[in-house]
Amino acid sequence: MKAPWWIGWVLVCGCGGPADSLSRPADPEEAALERAISEPGQAAAPSSVQGAWSTPRREDFPWVTDLFPPVPEPLAELERRRIELAAAPDDPARIHPFAQAQLIAGLYEPTPHEPERHLRGASDAYARLLDRMSGEAYARPNDVVFEAALVALLLGDEAAFKDKSLRLLREYPSSDTDPYIYLAFGEVLLDQQQFDNGIKLLERAEEFQQPHVRAYASHGLAWAHLSTQPPQPTRALAHFVEVIKISKTLQSTQPGAATALRTSARRGLVGPYAQVGNPRRAAVFFEQIGTGPGEEDMVDEMLSLLAQTQRATP
């Protein structure tokens, strides 16, 4: 499949080749992985699990809610910002908080059909803001462009998302929000089953230093490698292990995201392990990466999932 024109432009911003996770067994998790697959067991059938999404939903991009934590009463905050804006409707310093309030209401207001209405309101507010602000007068114009791109992403407006994302990368190439654009671009392409291009962009996101971005990028790459033809279970397994390792660095700052990522990775890696791992070493490997406090102690669950997978394999 021919790559969209913008893929090359995005990647030219400095994409390097990803490091081979299996060639750096310096960490305990990676060393355990290398031992577990050094004598592979009988290969199972290729995984049928797909890593793509159908239509954009908040749940498809969980890192968005990590960036915008909920406020106690999103609609009350939105109304307060609306009143402030009415006093100075052309003031960018008031339009931006109003746009953010609509974004947060769209993320967290549970009333049916309301999220899209709030997000469309946010889209209109960001459009006004982008028309009025200037880089010299506004402290962080890159945040405005980034948030406008996220709103387009959540609304499923692919053209607007690409336009604002490319503007952000072109005008603010060193912005701390750029890694999230690579992450979002990659996820959108996986949704469209453009796995080769999606993998390239997620690998670019994985190169940045933010643990939050790297963890989600590795998680996406793991599922993407299970969805390629042919599937790449060894690569998928390595990325799941990477997610578990990175999530530990997030525990103190983003415990909810860290736990969710770690839990998903532990369950997700069982399938590819059944294909390329040594069954005799499964217990030791799962103890190395699946042990945790309380409900996070998933060793027994992982062994049970492995047994179910092996029984289902012809």
Tab-separated table of C-alpha atoms in Angstrom:
chain	number	residue	atom	x	y	z
A	1	MET	CA	0.000	0.000	0.000
A	2	LYS	CA	1.354	3.393	-0.962
A	3	ALA	CA	2.105	5.586	2.029
A	4	PRO	CA	0.142	8.839	2.377
A	5	TRP	CA	2.141	11.902	1.321
A	6	TRP	CA	2.404	13.181	4.886
A	7	ILE	CA	4.073	10.038	6.259
A	8	GLY	CA	7.407	10.938	4.702
A	9	TRP	CA	7.137	14.499	5.963
A	10	VAL	CA	6.432	13.351	9.498
A	11	LEU	CA	9.239	10.817	9.533
A	12	VAL	CA	11.808	13.223	8.122
A	13	CYS	CA	11.660	15.051	11.459
A	14	GLY	CA	14.274	12.663	12.776
A	15	CYS	CA	13.011	9.117	12.865
A	16	GLY	CA	15.807	6.693	13.617
A	17	GLY	CA	15.710	2.925	13.528
A	18	PRO	CA	14.259	1.301	16.637
A	19	ALA	CA	16.581	-0.555	18.913
A	20	ASP	CA	16.161	-4.320	18.949
A	21	SER	CA	14.687	-5.013	22.369
A	22	LEU	CA	15.984	-8.575	22.355
A	23	SER	CA	19.580	-7.512	21.806
A	24	ARG	CA	19.838	-5.500	25.039
A	25	PRO	CA	19.328	-7.987	27.890
A	26	ALA	CA	20.574	-5.544	30.492
A	27	ASP	CA	17.287	-5.357	32.394
A	28	PRO	CA	15.877	-8.258	34.439
A	29	GLU	CA	12.675	-8.397	32.397
A	30	GLU	CA	14.562	-8.514	29.110
A	31	ALA	CA	17.025	-11.096	30.417
A	32	ALA	CA	14.118	-13.276	31.526
A	33	LEU	CA	12.517	-12.903	28.107
A	34	GLU	CA	15.708	-13.920	26.325
A	35	ARG	CA	16.028	-17.024	28.502
A	36	ALA	CA	12.380	-17.924	28.002
A	37	ILE	CA	12.530	-17.901	24.212
A	38	SER	CA	16.082	-19.160	23.697
A	39	GLU	CA	14.690	-22.693	23.426
A	40	PRO	CA	11.307	-22.140	21.780
A	41	GLY	CA	8.540	-24.635	22.240
A	42	GLN	CA	6.217	-25.818	19.527
A	43	ALA	CA	4.872	-22.896	17.541
A	44	ALA	CA	1.166	-22.213	17.796
A	45	ALA	CA	-1.095	-20.901	15.080
A	46	PRO	CA	-0.731	-17.182	14.292
A	47	SER	CA	-2.675	-14.979	16.653
A	48	SER	CA	-5.993	-13.690	15.372
A	49	VAL	CA	-5.976	-10.733	17.755
A	50	GLN	CA	-6.182	-7.433	15.905
A	51	GLY	CA	-4.812	-4.163	17.239
A	52	ALA	CA	-7.066	-1.826	15.276
A	53	TRP	CA	-10.019	0.312	16.318
A	54	SER	CA	-13.229	0.976	14.412
A	55	THR	CA	-14.348	4.527	15.167
A	56	PRO	CA	-12.591	7.060	17.401
A	57	ARG	CA	-13.636	6.862	21.042
A	58	ARG	CA	-12.129	8.241	24.208
A	59	GLU	CA	-11.216	4.690	25.240
A	60	ASP	CA	-9.177	4.240	22.059
A	61	PHE	CA	-6.750	6.947	23.151
A	62	PRO	CA	-6.454	6.548	26.957
A	63	TRP	CA	-3.404	8.774	27.149
A	64	VAL	CA	-5.635	11.758	26.280
A	65	THR	CA	-7.458	11.501	29.609
A	66	ASP	CA	-4.098	11.124	31.338
A	67	LEU	CA	-3.131	14.517	29.911
A	68	PHE	CA	-6.424	16.143	30.939
A	69	PRO	CA	-7.444	14.884	34.387
A	70	PRO	CA	-11.101	15.281	35.338
A	71	VAL	CA	-12.390	18.271	37.259
A	72	PRO	CA	-15.059	17.757	39.967
A	73	GLU	CA	-17.890	19.385	37.960
A	74	PRO	CA	-16.946	19.730	34.278
A	75	LEU	CA	-20.230	21.360	33.255
A	76	ALA	CA	-20.078	23.889	36.100
A	77	GLU	CA	-16.505	24.766	35.109
A	78	LEU	CA	-17.589	25.105	31.478
A	79	GLU	CA	-20.390	27.496	32.430
A	80	ARG	CA	-18.011	29.574	34.556
A	81	ARG	CA	-15.613	29.880	31.616
A	82	ARG	CA	-18.504	30.739	29.313
A	83	ILE	CA	-19.462	33.679	31.574
A	84	GLU	CA	-15.850	34.896	31.697
A	85	LEU	CA	-15.580	34.721	27.910
A	86	ALA	CA	-18.771	36.734	27.439
A	87	ALA	CA	-17.017	39.711	29.035
A	88	ALA	CA	-14.198	39.654	26.458
A	89	PRO	CA	-15.140	37.391	23.528
A	90	ASP	CA	-12.013	38.183	21.494
A	91	ASP	CA	-9.468	37.718	24.292
A	92	PRO	CA	-7.273	34.652	23.558
A	93	ALA	CA	-6.449	34.382	27.276
A	94	ARG	CA	-10.160	33.681	27.897
A	95	ILE	CA	-10.934	31.688	24.766
A	96	HIS	CA	-8.284	29.085	25.621
A	97	PRO	CA	-9.627	28.147	29.102
A	98	PHE	CA	-13.119	28.025	27.598
A	99	ALA	CA	-11.925	25.686	24.834
A	100	GLN	CA	-10.144	23.492	27.397
A	101	ALA	CA	-13.281	23.384	29.550
A	102	GLN	CA	-15.296	22.128	26.572
A	103	LEU	CA	-12.620	19.538	25.809
A	104	ILE	CA	-12.719	18.250	29.388
A	105	ALA	CA	-16.527	18.248	29.403
A	106	GLY	CA	-16.395	16.204	26.213
A	107	LEU	CA	-14.050	13.715	27.858
A	108	TYR	CA	-15.882	13.278	31.139
A	109	GLU	CA	-19.543	14.331	30.768
A	110	PRO	CA	-21.425	11.002	30.780
A	111	THR	CA	-24.740	12.194	29.312
A	112	PRO	CA	-25.460	10.389	26.000
A	113	HIS	CA	-24.631	12.447	22.893
A	114	GLU	CA	-23.234	15.256	25.033
A	115	PRO	CA	-19.510	14.451	24.582
A	116	GLU	CA	-19.597	15.075	20.831
A	117	ARG	CA	-21.540	18.307	21.316
A	118	HIS	CA	-18.950	19.570	23.790
A	119	LEU	CA	-16.082	18.482	21.548
A	120	ARG	CA	-17.621	20.295	18.577
A	121	GLY	CA	-17.908	23.380	20.757
A	122	ALA	CA	-14.258	22.961	21.673
A	123	SER	CA	-13.373	22.639	17.988
A	124	ASP	CA	-15.115	25.937	17.218
A	125	ALA	CA	-13.402	27.657	20.165
A	126	TYR	CA	-9.955	26.424	19.128
A	127	ALA	CA	-10.605	27.619	15.567
A	128	ARG	CA	-11.372	31.097	16.932
A	129	LEU	CA	-8.301	30.977	19.102
A	130	LEU	CA	-5.990	29.913	16.281
A	131	ASP	CA	-7.266	32.848	14.209
A	132	ARG	CA	-6.605	35.400	16.955
A	133	MET	CA	-3.462	34.388	18.775
A	134	SER	CA	0.115	35.163	17.796
A	135	GLY	CA	3.265	33.428	18.896
A	136	GLU	CA	4.657	36.615	20.364
A	137	ALA	CA	1.599	37.384	22.483
A	138	TYR	CA	0.734	33.886	23.635
A	139	ALA	CA	2.918	31.977	26.085
A	140	ARG	CA	2.462	28.449	24.674
A	141	PRO	CA	0.811	28.564	21.246
A	142	ASN	CA	1.955	24.995	20.651
A	143	ASP	CA	-0.466	23.836	23.364
A	144	VAL	CA	-3.352	25.398	21.472
A	145	VAL	CA	-2.439	23.666	18.204
A	146	PHE	CA	-1.899	20.372	20.022
A	147	GLU	CA	-5.229	20.514	21.853
A	148	ALA	CA	-7.034	21.462	18.633
A	149	ALA	CA	-5.475	18.393	16.989
A	150	LEU	CA	-6.662	16.186	19.858
A	151	VAL	CA	-10.209	17.491	19.533
A	152	ALA	CA	-10.153	16.687	15.803
A	153	LEU	CA	-8.807	13.225	16.624
A	154	LEU	CA	-11.586	12.512	19.119
A	155	LEU	CA	-14.209	13.756	16.647
A	156	GLY	CA	-12.832	11.501	13.920
A	157	ASP	CA	-12.039	14.460	11.650
A	158	GLU	CA	-9.017	12.985	9.919
A	159	ALA	CA	-8.310	15.960	7.639
A	160	ALA	CA	-8.379	18.484	10.495
A	161	PHE	CA	-6.277	16.200	12.687
A	162	LYS	CA	-3.593	15.832	10.017
A	163	ASP	CA	-3.633	19.557	9.214
A	164	LYS	CA	-3.183	20.659	12.828
A	165	SER	CA	-0.685	17.908	13.617
A	166	LEU	CA	1.530	18.820	10.681
A	167	ARG	CA	1.284	22.476	11.672
A	168	LEU	CA	2.456	21.596	15.171
A	169	LEU	CA	5.432	19.557	13.917
A	170	ARG	CA	6.344	22.201	11.328
A	171	GLU	CA	6.048	25.323	13.485
A	172	TYR	CA	7.055	23.876	16.879
A	173	PRO	CA	9.504	21.052	16.116
A	174	SER	CA	10.837	20.956	19.694
A	175	SER	CA	7.493	21.077	21.483
A	176	ASP	CA	7.028	18.684	24.387
A	177	THR	CA	3.681	17.734	22.860
A	178	ASP	CA	5.188	16.488	19.579
A	179	PRO	CA	5.675	12.900	20.836
A	180	TYR	CA	1.930	12.579	21.399
A	181	ILE	CA	1.311	13.534	17.787
A	182	TYR	CA	3.530	10.689	16.579
A	183	LEU	CA	1.680	8.404	18.991
A	184	ALA	CA	-1.727	9.538	17.726
A	185	PHE	CA	-0.686	9.370	14.065
A	186	GLY	CA	0.526	5.817	14.578
A	187	GLU	CA	-2.688	4.754	16.290
A	188	VAL	CA	-4.812	6.275	13.522
A	189	LEU	CA	-2.865	4.335	10.891
A	190	LEU	CA	-3.220	1.096	12.841
A	191	ASP	CA	-6.947	1.789	12.957
A	192	GLN	CA	-6.832	1.992	9.154
A	193	GLN	CA	-4.813	-1.260	9.084
A	194	GLN	CA	-1.819	0.527	7.552
A	195	PHE	CA	0.438	-1.470	9.824
A	196	ASP	CA	3.795	-0.706	8.208
A	197	ASN	CA	3.296	3.058	8.364
A	198	GLY	CA	1.681	2.907	11.802
A	199	ILE	CA	4.605	0.908	13.155
A	200	LYS	CA	7.089	3.462	11.789
A	201	LEU	CA	5.351	6.313	13.594
A	202	LEU	CA	4.976	4.414	16.851
A	203	GLU	CA	8.670	3.547	16.676
A	204	ARG	CA	9.341	7.276	16.298
A	205	ALA	CA	7.208	8.000	19.368
A	206	GLU	CA	9.043	5.286	21.279
A	207	GLU	CA	12.335	7.127	20.793
A	208	PHE	CA	11.266	10.084	22.954
A	209	GLN	CA	12.200	10.196	26.618
A	210	GLN	CA	8.720	10.590	28.120
A	211	PRO	CA	7.947	7.239	29.807
A	212	HIS	CA	4.242	7.865	29.310
A	213	VAL	CA	4.632	8.105	25.528
A	214	ARG	CA	7.075	5.211	25.317
A	215	ALA	CA	4.781	2.913	27.276
A	216	TYR	CA	1.759	3.575	25.068
A	217	ALA	CA	3.867	3.385	21.913
A	218	SER	CA	5.315	0.014	22.945
A	219	HIS	CA	1.838	-1.225	23.794
A	220	GLY	CA	0.580	-0.224	20.350
A	221	LEU	CA	3.603	-1.792	18.670
A	222	ALA	CA	3.018	-5.084	20.470
A	223	TRP	CA	-0.502	-5.413	19.078
A	224	ALA	CA	0.577	-4.109	15.675
A	225	HIS	CA	3.209	-6.830	15.323
A	226	LEU	CA	0.511	-9.420	16.029
A	227	SER	CA	-1.608	-7.925	13.246
A	228	THR	CA	0.981	-7.816	10.450
A	229	GLN	CA	1.192	-10.473	7.774
A	230	PRO	CA	2.921	-12.596	8.767
A	231	PRO	CA	2.563	-11.876	12.497
A	232	GLN	CA	5.741	-11.175	14.470
A	233	PRO	CA	5.126	-12.759	17.892
A	234	THR	CA	8.746	-12.400	19.045
A	235	ARG	CA	8.672	-8.646	18.454
A	236	ALA	CA	5.246	-8.392	20.066
A	237	LEU	CA	6.463	-10.268	23.124
A	238	ALA	CA	9.484	-7.980	23.447
A	239	HIS	CA	7.279	-4.875	23.310
A	240	PHE	CA	4.888	-6.229	25.939
A	241	VAL	CA	7.861	-6.788	28.235
A	242	GLU	CA	9.030	-3.249	27.497
A	243	VAL	CA	5.618	-1.909	28.536
A	244	ILE	CA	5.871	-3.719	31.876
A	245	LYS	CA	9.355	-2.329	32.459
A	246	ILE	CA	8.461	1.265	31.541
A	247	SER	CA	5.248	1.194	33.556
A	248	LYS	CA	7.261	0.849	36.753
A	249	THR	CA	8.737	4.302	36.186
A	250	LEU	CA	5.191	5.722	35.878
A	251	GLN	CA	3.933	4.228	39.126
A	252	SER	CA	4.684	7.239	41.314
A	253	THR	CA	3.319	9.893	38.943
A	254	GLN	CA	0.554	8.108	37.018
A	255	PRO	CA	-0.381	4.999	38.994
A	256	GLY	CA	-3.674	4.443	37.183
A	257	ALA	CA	-2.107	4.462	33.727
A	258	ALA	CA	0.839	2.370	34.949
A	259	THR	CA	-1.404	-0.342	36.375
A	260	ALA	CA	-3.688	-0.432	33.324
A	261	LEU	CA	-0.752	-0.708	30.919
A	262	ARG	CA	0.990	-3.365	32.990
A	263	THR	CA	-2.176	-5.449	33.355
A	264	SER	CA	-2.942	-5.263	29.639
A	265	ALA	CA	0.631	-6.173	28.710
A	266	ARG	CA	0.727	-9.175	31.044
A	267	ARG	CA	-2.435	-10.579	29.522
A	268	GLY	CA	-1.449	-9.656	25.992
A	269	LEU	CA	1.942	-11.349	26.035
A	270	VAL	CA	0.530	-14.803	26.808
A	271	GLY	CA	-0.588	-15.360	23.199
A	272	PRO	CA	2.758	-14.586	21.557
A	273	TYR	CA	4.582	-16.477	24.332
A	274	ALA	CA	2.569	-19.566	23.427
A	275	GLN	CA	3.918	-19.234	19.893
A	276	VAL	CA	7.610	-18.624	20.540
A	277	GLY	CA	8.322	-19.338	24.222
A	278	ASN	CA	9.507	-22.472	25.950
A	279	PRO	CA	6.587	-23.970	27.934
A	280	ARG	CA	8.977	-25.383	30.527
A	281	ARG	CA	10.214	-21.901	31.356
A	282	ALA	CA	6.822	-20.215	31.399
A	283	ALA	CA	6.373	-20.343	35.188
A	284	VAL	CA	9.755	-18.743	35.875
A	285	PHE	CA	9.245	-16.102	33.196
A	286	PHE	CA	5.738	-15.218	34.349
A	287	GLU	CA	6.930	-14.935	37.949
A	288	GLN	CA	9.607	-12.514	36.789
A	289	ILE	CA	7.178	-10.181	35.018
A	290	GLY	CA	3.776	-11.018	36.499
A	291	THR	CA	4.334	-10.719	40.237
A	292	GLY	CA	2.800	-7.714	41.968
A	293	PRO	CA	0.810	-6.569	44.990
A	294	GLY	CA	-2.804	-7.633	45.453
A	295	GLU	CA	-4.754	-7.958	42.225
A	296	GLU	CA	-1.611	-7.173	40.257
A	297	ASP	CA	-0.198	-10.597	41.106
A	298	MET	CA	-1.129	-12.165	37.786
A	299	VAL	CA	1.154	-15.203	37.601
A	300	ASP	CA	-1.642	-17.743	38.087
A	301	GLU	CA	-3.900	-15.941	35.611
A	302	MET	CA	-1.137	-15.859	32.999
A	303	LEU	CA	-0.381	-19.558	33.442
A	304	SER	CA	-4.102	-20.323	33.133
A	305	LEU	CA	-4.350	-18.252	29.945
A	306	LEU	CA	-1.302	-20.050	28.547
A	307	ALA	CA	-2.867	-23.448	29.266
A	308	GLN	CA	-6.112	-22.373	27.573
A	309	THR	CA	-4.172	-21.119	24.543
A	310	GLN	CA	-2.197	-24.343	24.253
A	311	ARG	CA	-5.356	-26.465	24.520
A	312	ALA	CA	-7.009	-24.397	21.782
A	313	THR	CA	-4.032	-24.804	19.442
A	314	PRO	CA	-4.411	-27.700	16.997
